[in-house]
Amino acid sequence: MAARRIDRRPHIVVSGTGRPEKFTSPQQGGGKSATISVNRARHGAELRRQLKRIEADLAARGGHPLPAGVEGPRGFYLEFESPPGFDLQLDSLEYSRAGIQLVAARRVDEKRLATVYVPQGKIAYFVKKIEKYLTENDKRSGKPKNQPLVTSIAEIRLAVAESFWTDELDALPARAARAWWEVWLRGDEHEVLERFRVQAKAMRITVGERHLRFPERTVVLAHGTLEQFAGSLEFLDTLAELRRSGDVGSFFTREAGPEQEVWARELARRTQVPPADAVAVCLLDTGVNRGHALLGPVLAEDDMHACKPQWGVSDHDGHGTEMAGIAAYGDLREALASTGTIELRHRLESAKILPPPPATNRKELYGAVTAEGVGYAEIQAPDRKRVIAMAITTTEFRDRGQPTSWSAEVDKLCVGTDEERRLFFLSAGNVREDAGLQYRDRNETEGIHDPGQAWNALTVGACTGRATIDEPSYSGWTAVAPIGDLSPTSTTSCIWQGQWPVKPDIVMEGGNMALSPNGTEADFPDSLSVLSTYYDPNVRQFCATGDTSAATAAAARVGAIVRSHYPDLWPESVRALLVDSAEWTDRMRSQLYGAAGADGTEYLLRCFGYGVPNVERALWSAANALTLVVQDELQPFVKDKSNEMHLHKLPWPRAVLISLGAARVELRVTLSYFVEPNPARRGWRTRHRYASHGLRFAVQKPAESVVNFRKRVNGAARDETDVKPATGDADGWLLRSDLRGKGSLHHDRWVGTAADLATREHIAVYPVIGWWRERLSLERSESRARYAMVVTIRTPSTTVDIYQPVEVLVRTRVPTVVRT
């Protein structure tokens, strides 16, 4: 795409473009399940025998005395195991009317295991299923009743403590080892937590103070052994899952240049500070030392908080102050090298969520700590708009994209309420071992750290544009990463399971490393790092920093600038604008295709996200680069059915595009919304999906009529005589539909002729399945879902104006949207 015309025009926010219409999915039916061949009589009889043995074991349990003060069990747990290579019919293992609940699902080698809670007296539900399988046939198919369920089960047994473990098996502590556990309880009512506290106390299991609540689940930390949990299963009927409790990462401060207080004072003198009610970057970190000359003016004392008063609000580590300097000014090299006025558009807030030593080793439920930190800032300044930056991650990274209590709480904080949505920036996390020595191998095999897998947050990785080493002490050393490539410490989602979102979403400068002449050492020269504020200004003013932490602070700064510039835009819209503005470097683009020409798009995305955000593009349109912003909401479902979609007819520079003819142009579409999380690990399918709902977009094809476009994307727009049209968009899109359909942020880029784009002003936004529709007992099925859509057209010619015709259309247009 040719150079952008140098003029600044505000993005055009359009309203009233979406026409609601009744929607059904154009996809008809699903694929058939794999058939498991078994001997009907022998298989059914064996499962029936297993259930009878379980009933006898339960009867024997009834004679055991209970600990003093503990109420008798209300139910028990069964574990179901599939044959190797096959899946259990998870949905059929649950029957809510009888109180039977699927609480956990996991894989061990090639088998699928499921743990199911069964109220007392309800085991007959499974006995009847097997009896019907043995004795009755379905009238339509002639096959045994309940065949898909029964043949998917190889064994049924009473659950043991290990049945509740849903993390990687090699992370399970030894039975006698004392450890902190994340305990997921079955239910989200206060009574469930109090019942567990009584049960745990009887078994001398220590329970933490903080807890989290999600739909159908309560999460709390507990300290004890697996043996203690195993010994309490006879009465511990509140359990749903056991997971590991991760440690947060340690931080270090690298040496910088000599003390330069004069530079700091001079920069402070020529910095214009925004008013007290300006947009703020809220830093959830180790605190900030506002005594620094560059930070005090933008961080009021009242805007400094700590989750516990005894921690103090100052920075005990240095990390928070480093992030503060970048969040306010960006890389200080640029600000110090300039001579003009620095006009800041945003302020800072600090919420200290990491305690100083010796409390550092204390286990915390960091989802709850994160929520507390945000809460303190919002109580102090409830009307202030803010973006939230958290460059703290766990040292564990075994989740491979699966939601955790921490990442789900971030998603919950983002979605908030319609009045209080939140924009989060999270660090992707850093390679911990052999960084620089095994460049790219380590980056591709160490997955993004918790909570960077959060769907609703912008997860930030690190790239680098630095390769020149100035220090004489590093003579002969060479930069590890080429310019424009991944920073040596940045993690990726290359090893994640394919159904999870693409992360990171964006990348920013995180510095580089240097490799010794013999290739045996790697280090962080200051010249390859990012310059920021040092936490003890009495020692020195500046320090070198970097990695995904610095990238996260820089991204949050861009987010705050955009939010300040467009105060009426939602957090979802700001998120979309940053992604829409992002570009891959030439070095990144070179990795799109392998040596054999294989498509490397997913690899590119899982390393670099959508690229490096461009502040200028995020803030401004131009004559030859038009950005439209749509903010709307729809009701995805009514009870257990899809409800409506939106058909947008956008103001379109049709005449100008036609005049450009065969010239190559680019269209970008970004759809951004927040999902309500449901992070219980029960298979992540159908009724147990993580996301409350999903939305997708489809763009009118060249020369496709509106009528045919509607029929292509909406089953309700067809009648019986219609031939089912081909689904999918026309050629020219960069991403496959399966890549752009992950998570809650969907972005794609199309390149084609201007003439083809001229008639493509219709875009559909439609729902896909989520637990709002499947879990009717949770009473969310008629909730409304809001979304932001950013559409950008870029033309190669700097002499044409596609902006002005659309501006005229929007100014003179009277929206006529009829809600149906």
PDB file of C-alpha atoms in Angstrom, residues 572-685:
ATOM      1  CA  GLU A 572     -14.134  -2.172  22.973  1.00  0.00           C
ATOM      2  CA  SER A 573     -13.739   0.511  20.298  1.00  0.00           C
ATOM      3  CA  VAL A 574     -10.328   1.661  21.523  1.00  0.00           C
ATOM      4  CA  ARG A 575      -9.169  -1.963  21.503  1.00  0.00           C
ATOM      5  CA  ALA A 576     -10.379  -2.297  17.911  1.00  0.00           C
ATOM      6  CA  LEU A 577      -8.652   0.933  16.808  1.00  0.00           C
ATOM      7  CA  LEU A 578      -5.286  -0.236  18.140  1.00  0.00           C
ATOM      8  CA  VAL A 579      -5.549  -3.522  16.262  1.00  0.00           C
ATOM      9  CA  ASP A 580      -6.850  -1.791  13.121  1.00  0.00           C
ATOM     10  CA  SER A 581      -3.817   0.523  13.156  1.00  0.00           C
ATOM     11  CA  ALA A 582      -1.280  -2.269  13.634  1.00  0.00           C
ATOM     12  CA  GLU A 583       1.231  -3.238  10.949  1.00  0.00           C
ATOM     13  CA  TRP A 584       3.678  -6.083  10.628  1.00  0.00           C
ATOM     14  CA  THR A 585       7.267  -5.146   9.948  1.00  0.00           C
ATOM     15  CA  ASP A 586       8.934  -6.389   6.779  1.00  0.00           C
ATOM     16  CA  ARG A 587      10.809  -8.919   8.903  1.00  0.00           C
ATOM     17  CA  MET A 588       7.547 -10.234  10.346  1.00  0.00           C
ATOM     18  CA  ARG A 589       5.892 -10.415   6.920  1.00  0.00           C
ATOM     19  CA  SER A 590       8.803 -12.455   5.584  1.00  0.00           C
ATOM     20  CA  GLN A 591       7.626 -15.276   7.861  1.00  0.00           C
ATOM     21  CA  LEU A 592       4.210 -15.519   6.213  1.00  0.00           C
ATOM     22  CA  TYR A 593       5.460 -18.243   3.878  1.00  0.00           C
ATOM     23  CA  GLY A 594       7.833 -21.099   4.520  1.00  0.00           C
ATOM     24  CA  ALA A 595      10.502 -22.415   2.201  1.00  0.00           C
ATOM     25  CA  ALA A 596       7.934 -24.561   0.403  1.00  0.00           C
ATOM     26  CA  GLY A 597       5.469 -21.699   0.140  1.00  0.00           C
ATOM     27  CA  ALA A 598       3.329 -23.024   3.001  1.00  0.00           C
ATOM     28  CA  ASP A 599       0.898 -20.566   4.526  1.00  0.00           C
ATOM     29  CA  GLY A 600       2.432 -19.284   7.759  1.00  0.00           C
ATOM     30  CA  THR A 601      -0.418 -16.943   8.720  1.00  0.00           C
ATOM     31  CA  GLU A 602      -1.274 -18.668  12.000  1.00  0.00           C
ATOM     32  CA  TYR A 603       2.410 -18.823  12.942  1.00  0.00           C
ATOM     33  CA  LEU A 604       2.754 -15.109  12.197  1.00  0.00           C
ATOM     34  CA  LEU A 605      -0.290 -14.286  14.334  1.00  0.00           C
ATOM     35  CA  ARG A 606       0.776 -16.439  17.273  1.00  0.00           C
ATOM     36  CA  CYS A 607       4.197 -14.771  17.340  1.00  0.00           C
ATOM     37  CA  PHE A 608       3.332 -11.131  16.592  1.00  0.00           C
ATOM     38  CA  GLY A 609      -0.447 -10.790  16.844  1.00  0.00           C
ATOM     39  CA  TYR A 610      -1.649  -8.185  14.387  1.00  0.00           C
ATOM     40  CA  GLY A 611       1.601  -6.235  14.499  1.00  0.00           C
ATOM     41  CA  VAL A 612       2.817  -2.923  15.941  1.00  0.00           C
ATOM     42  CA  PRO A 613       0.122  -0.298  16.615  1.00  0.00           C
ATOM     43  CA  ASN A 614       0.604   3.029  14.867  1.00  0.00           C
ATOM     44  CA  VAL A 615      -0.453   5.983  17.037  1.00  0.00           C
ATOM     45  CA  GLU A 616      -1.056   8.230  14.048  1.00  0.00           C
ATOM     46  CA  ARG A 617      -3.365   5.727  12.354  1.00  0.00           C
ATOM     47  CA  ALA A 618      -5.150   4.935  15.619  1.00  0.00           C
ATOM     48  CA  LEU A 619      -5.916   8.639  16.107  1.00  0.00           C
ATOM     49  CA  TRP A 620      -6.539   9.938  12.610  1.00  0.00           C
ATOM     50  CA  SER A 621      -8.019   9.155   9.261  1.00  0.00           C
ATOM     51  CA  ALA A 622      -6.620  10.784   6.117  1.00  0.00           C
ATOM     52  CA  ALA A 623      -7.949  11.698   2.695  1.00  0.00           C
ATOM     53  CA  ASN A 624      -6.845   8.308   1.333  1.00  0.00           C
ATOM     54  CA  ALA A 625      -7.260   6.317   4.564  1.00  0.00           C
ATOM     55  CA  LEU A 626     -10.817   6.363   5.886  1.00  0.00           C
ATOM     56  CA  THR A 627     -11.773   4.779   9.207  1.00  0.00           C
ATOM     57  CA  LEU A 628     -15.395   4.244  10.231  1.00  0.00           C
ATOM     58  CA  VAL A 629     -16.331   3.328  13.818  1.00  0.00           C
ATOM     59  CA  VAL A 630     -19.629   1.601  14.646  1.00  0.00           C
ATOM     60  CA  GLN A 631     -20.887   1.072  18.210  1.00  0.00           C
ATOM     61  CA  ASP A 632     -24.041  -1.007  18.579  1.00  0.00           C
ATOM     62  CA  GLU A 633     -25.673  -3.860  20.485  1.00  0.00           C
ATOM     63  CA  LEU A 634     -27.857  -6.831  19.630  1.00  0.00           C
ATOM     64  CA  GLN A 635     -29.627  -9.641  21.460  1.00  0.00           C
ATOM     65  CA  PRO A 636     -27.890 -12.845  20.345  1.00  0.00           C
ATOM     66  CA  PHE A 637     -30.347 -15.364  21.767  1.00  0.00           C
ATOM     67  CA  VAL A 638     -33.889 -15.955  22.917  1.00  0.00           C
ATOM     68  CA  LYS A 639     -33.880 -18.913  25.291  1.00  0.00           C
ATOM     69  CA  ASP A 640     -32.110 -21.750  23.465  1.00  0.00           C
ATOM     70  CA  LYS A 641     -32.262 -20.268  19.956  1.00  0.00           C
ATOM     71  CA  SER A 642     -30.381 -17.645  17.979  1.00  0.00           C
ATOM     72  CA  ASN A 643     -32.291 -14.380  17.835  1.00  0.00           C
ATOM     73  CA  GLU A 644     -31.014 -11.570  15.632  1.00  0.00           C
ATOM     74  CA  MET A 645     -28.199 -10.295  13.472  1.00  0.00           C
ATOM     75  CA  HIS A 646     -27.374  -6.784  12.263  1.00  0.00           C
ATOM     76  CA  LEU A 647     -27.076  -5.894   8.604  1.00  0.00           C
ATOM     77  CA  HIS A 648     -25.021  -2.708   8.337  1.00  0.00           C
ATOM     78  CA  LYS A 649     -25.148  -0.490   5.292  1.00  0.00           C
ATOM     79  CA  LEU A 650     -22.161   1.792   5.743  1.00  0.00           C
ATOM     80  CA  PRO A 651     -21.631   5.205   4.149  1.00  0.00           C
ATOM     81  CA  TRP A 652     -19.330   4.262   1.303  1.00  0.00           C
ATOM     82  CA  PRO A 653     -17.121   6.227  -1.137  1.00  0.00           C
ATOM     83  CA  ARG A 654     -18.562   4.254  -4.038  1.00  0.00           C
ATOM     84  CA  ALA A 655     -18.005   6.833  -6.807  1.00  0.00           C
ATOM     85  CA  VAL A 656     -14.377   7.462  -5.871  1.00  0.00           C
ATOM     86  CA  LEU A 657     -13.603   3.738  -5.691  1.00  0.00           C
ATOM     87  CA  ILE A 658     -15.201   3.143  -9.086  1.00  0.00           C
ATOM     88  CA  SER A 659     -13.037   5.925 -10.522  1.00  0.00           C
ATOM     89  CA  LEU A 660      -9.904   4.164  -9.233  1.00  0.00           C
ATOM     90  CA  GLY A 661     -10.833   1.058 -11.232  1.00  0.00           C
ATOM     91  CA  ALA A 662      -8.140  -1.623 -11.093  1.00  0.00           C
ATOM     92  CA  ALA A 663      -6.024   0.129  -8.470  1.00  0.00           C
ATOM     93  CA  ARG A 664      -5.253  -2.117  -5.507  1.00  0.00           C
ATOM     94  CA  VAL A 665      -6.895  -1.037  -2.255  1.00  0.00           C
ATOM     95  CA  GLU A 666      -7.064  -2.488   1.254  1.00  0.00           C
ATOM     96  CA  LEU A 667     -10.094  -3.077   3.462  1.00  0.00           C
ATOM     97  CA  ARG A 668      -9.718  -3.814   7.161  1.00  0.00           C
ATOM     98  CA  VAL A 669     -12.529  -4.960   9.423  1.00  0.00           C
ATOM     99  CA  THR A 670     -12.161  -5.346  13.192  1.00  0.00           C
ATOM    100  CA  LEU A 671     -14.982  -6.600  15.431  1.00  0.00           C
ATOM    101  CA  SER A 672     -14.452  -6.170  19.169  1.00  0.00           C
ATOM    102  CA  TYR A 673     -16.700  -7.201  22.043  1.00  0.00           C
ATOM    103  CA  PHE A 674     -16.359  -8.551  25.568  1.00  0.00           C
ATOM    104  CA  VAL A 675     -17.594 -11.978  26.666  1.00  0.00           C
ATOM    105  CA  GLU A 676     -18.784 -13.038  30.091  1.00  0.00           C
ATOM    106  CA  PRO A 677     -16.488 -15.872  31.216  1.00  0.00           C
ATOM    107  CA  ASN A 678     -17.440 -19.303  32.532  1.00  0.00           C
ATOM    108  CA  PRO A 679     -14.051 -20.889  33.280  1.00  0.00           C
ATOM    109  CA  ALA A 680     -15.015 -24.277  34.734  1.00  0.00           C
ATOM    110  CA  ARG A 681     -13.098 -26.984  32.856  1.00  0.00           C
ATOM    111  CA  ARG A 682     -15.876 -29.240  31.627  1.00  0.00           C
ATOM    112  CA  GLY A 683     -14.814 -29.835  28.060  1.00  0.00           C
ATOM    113  CA  TRP A 684     -15.261 -26.326  26.608  1.00  0.00           C
ATOM    114  CA  ARG A 685     -17.982 -27.506  24.234  1.00  0.00           C
TER     115      ARG A 685
END
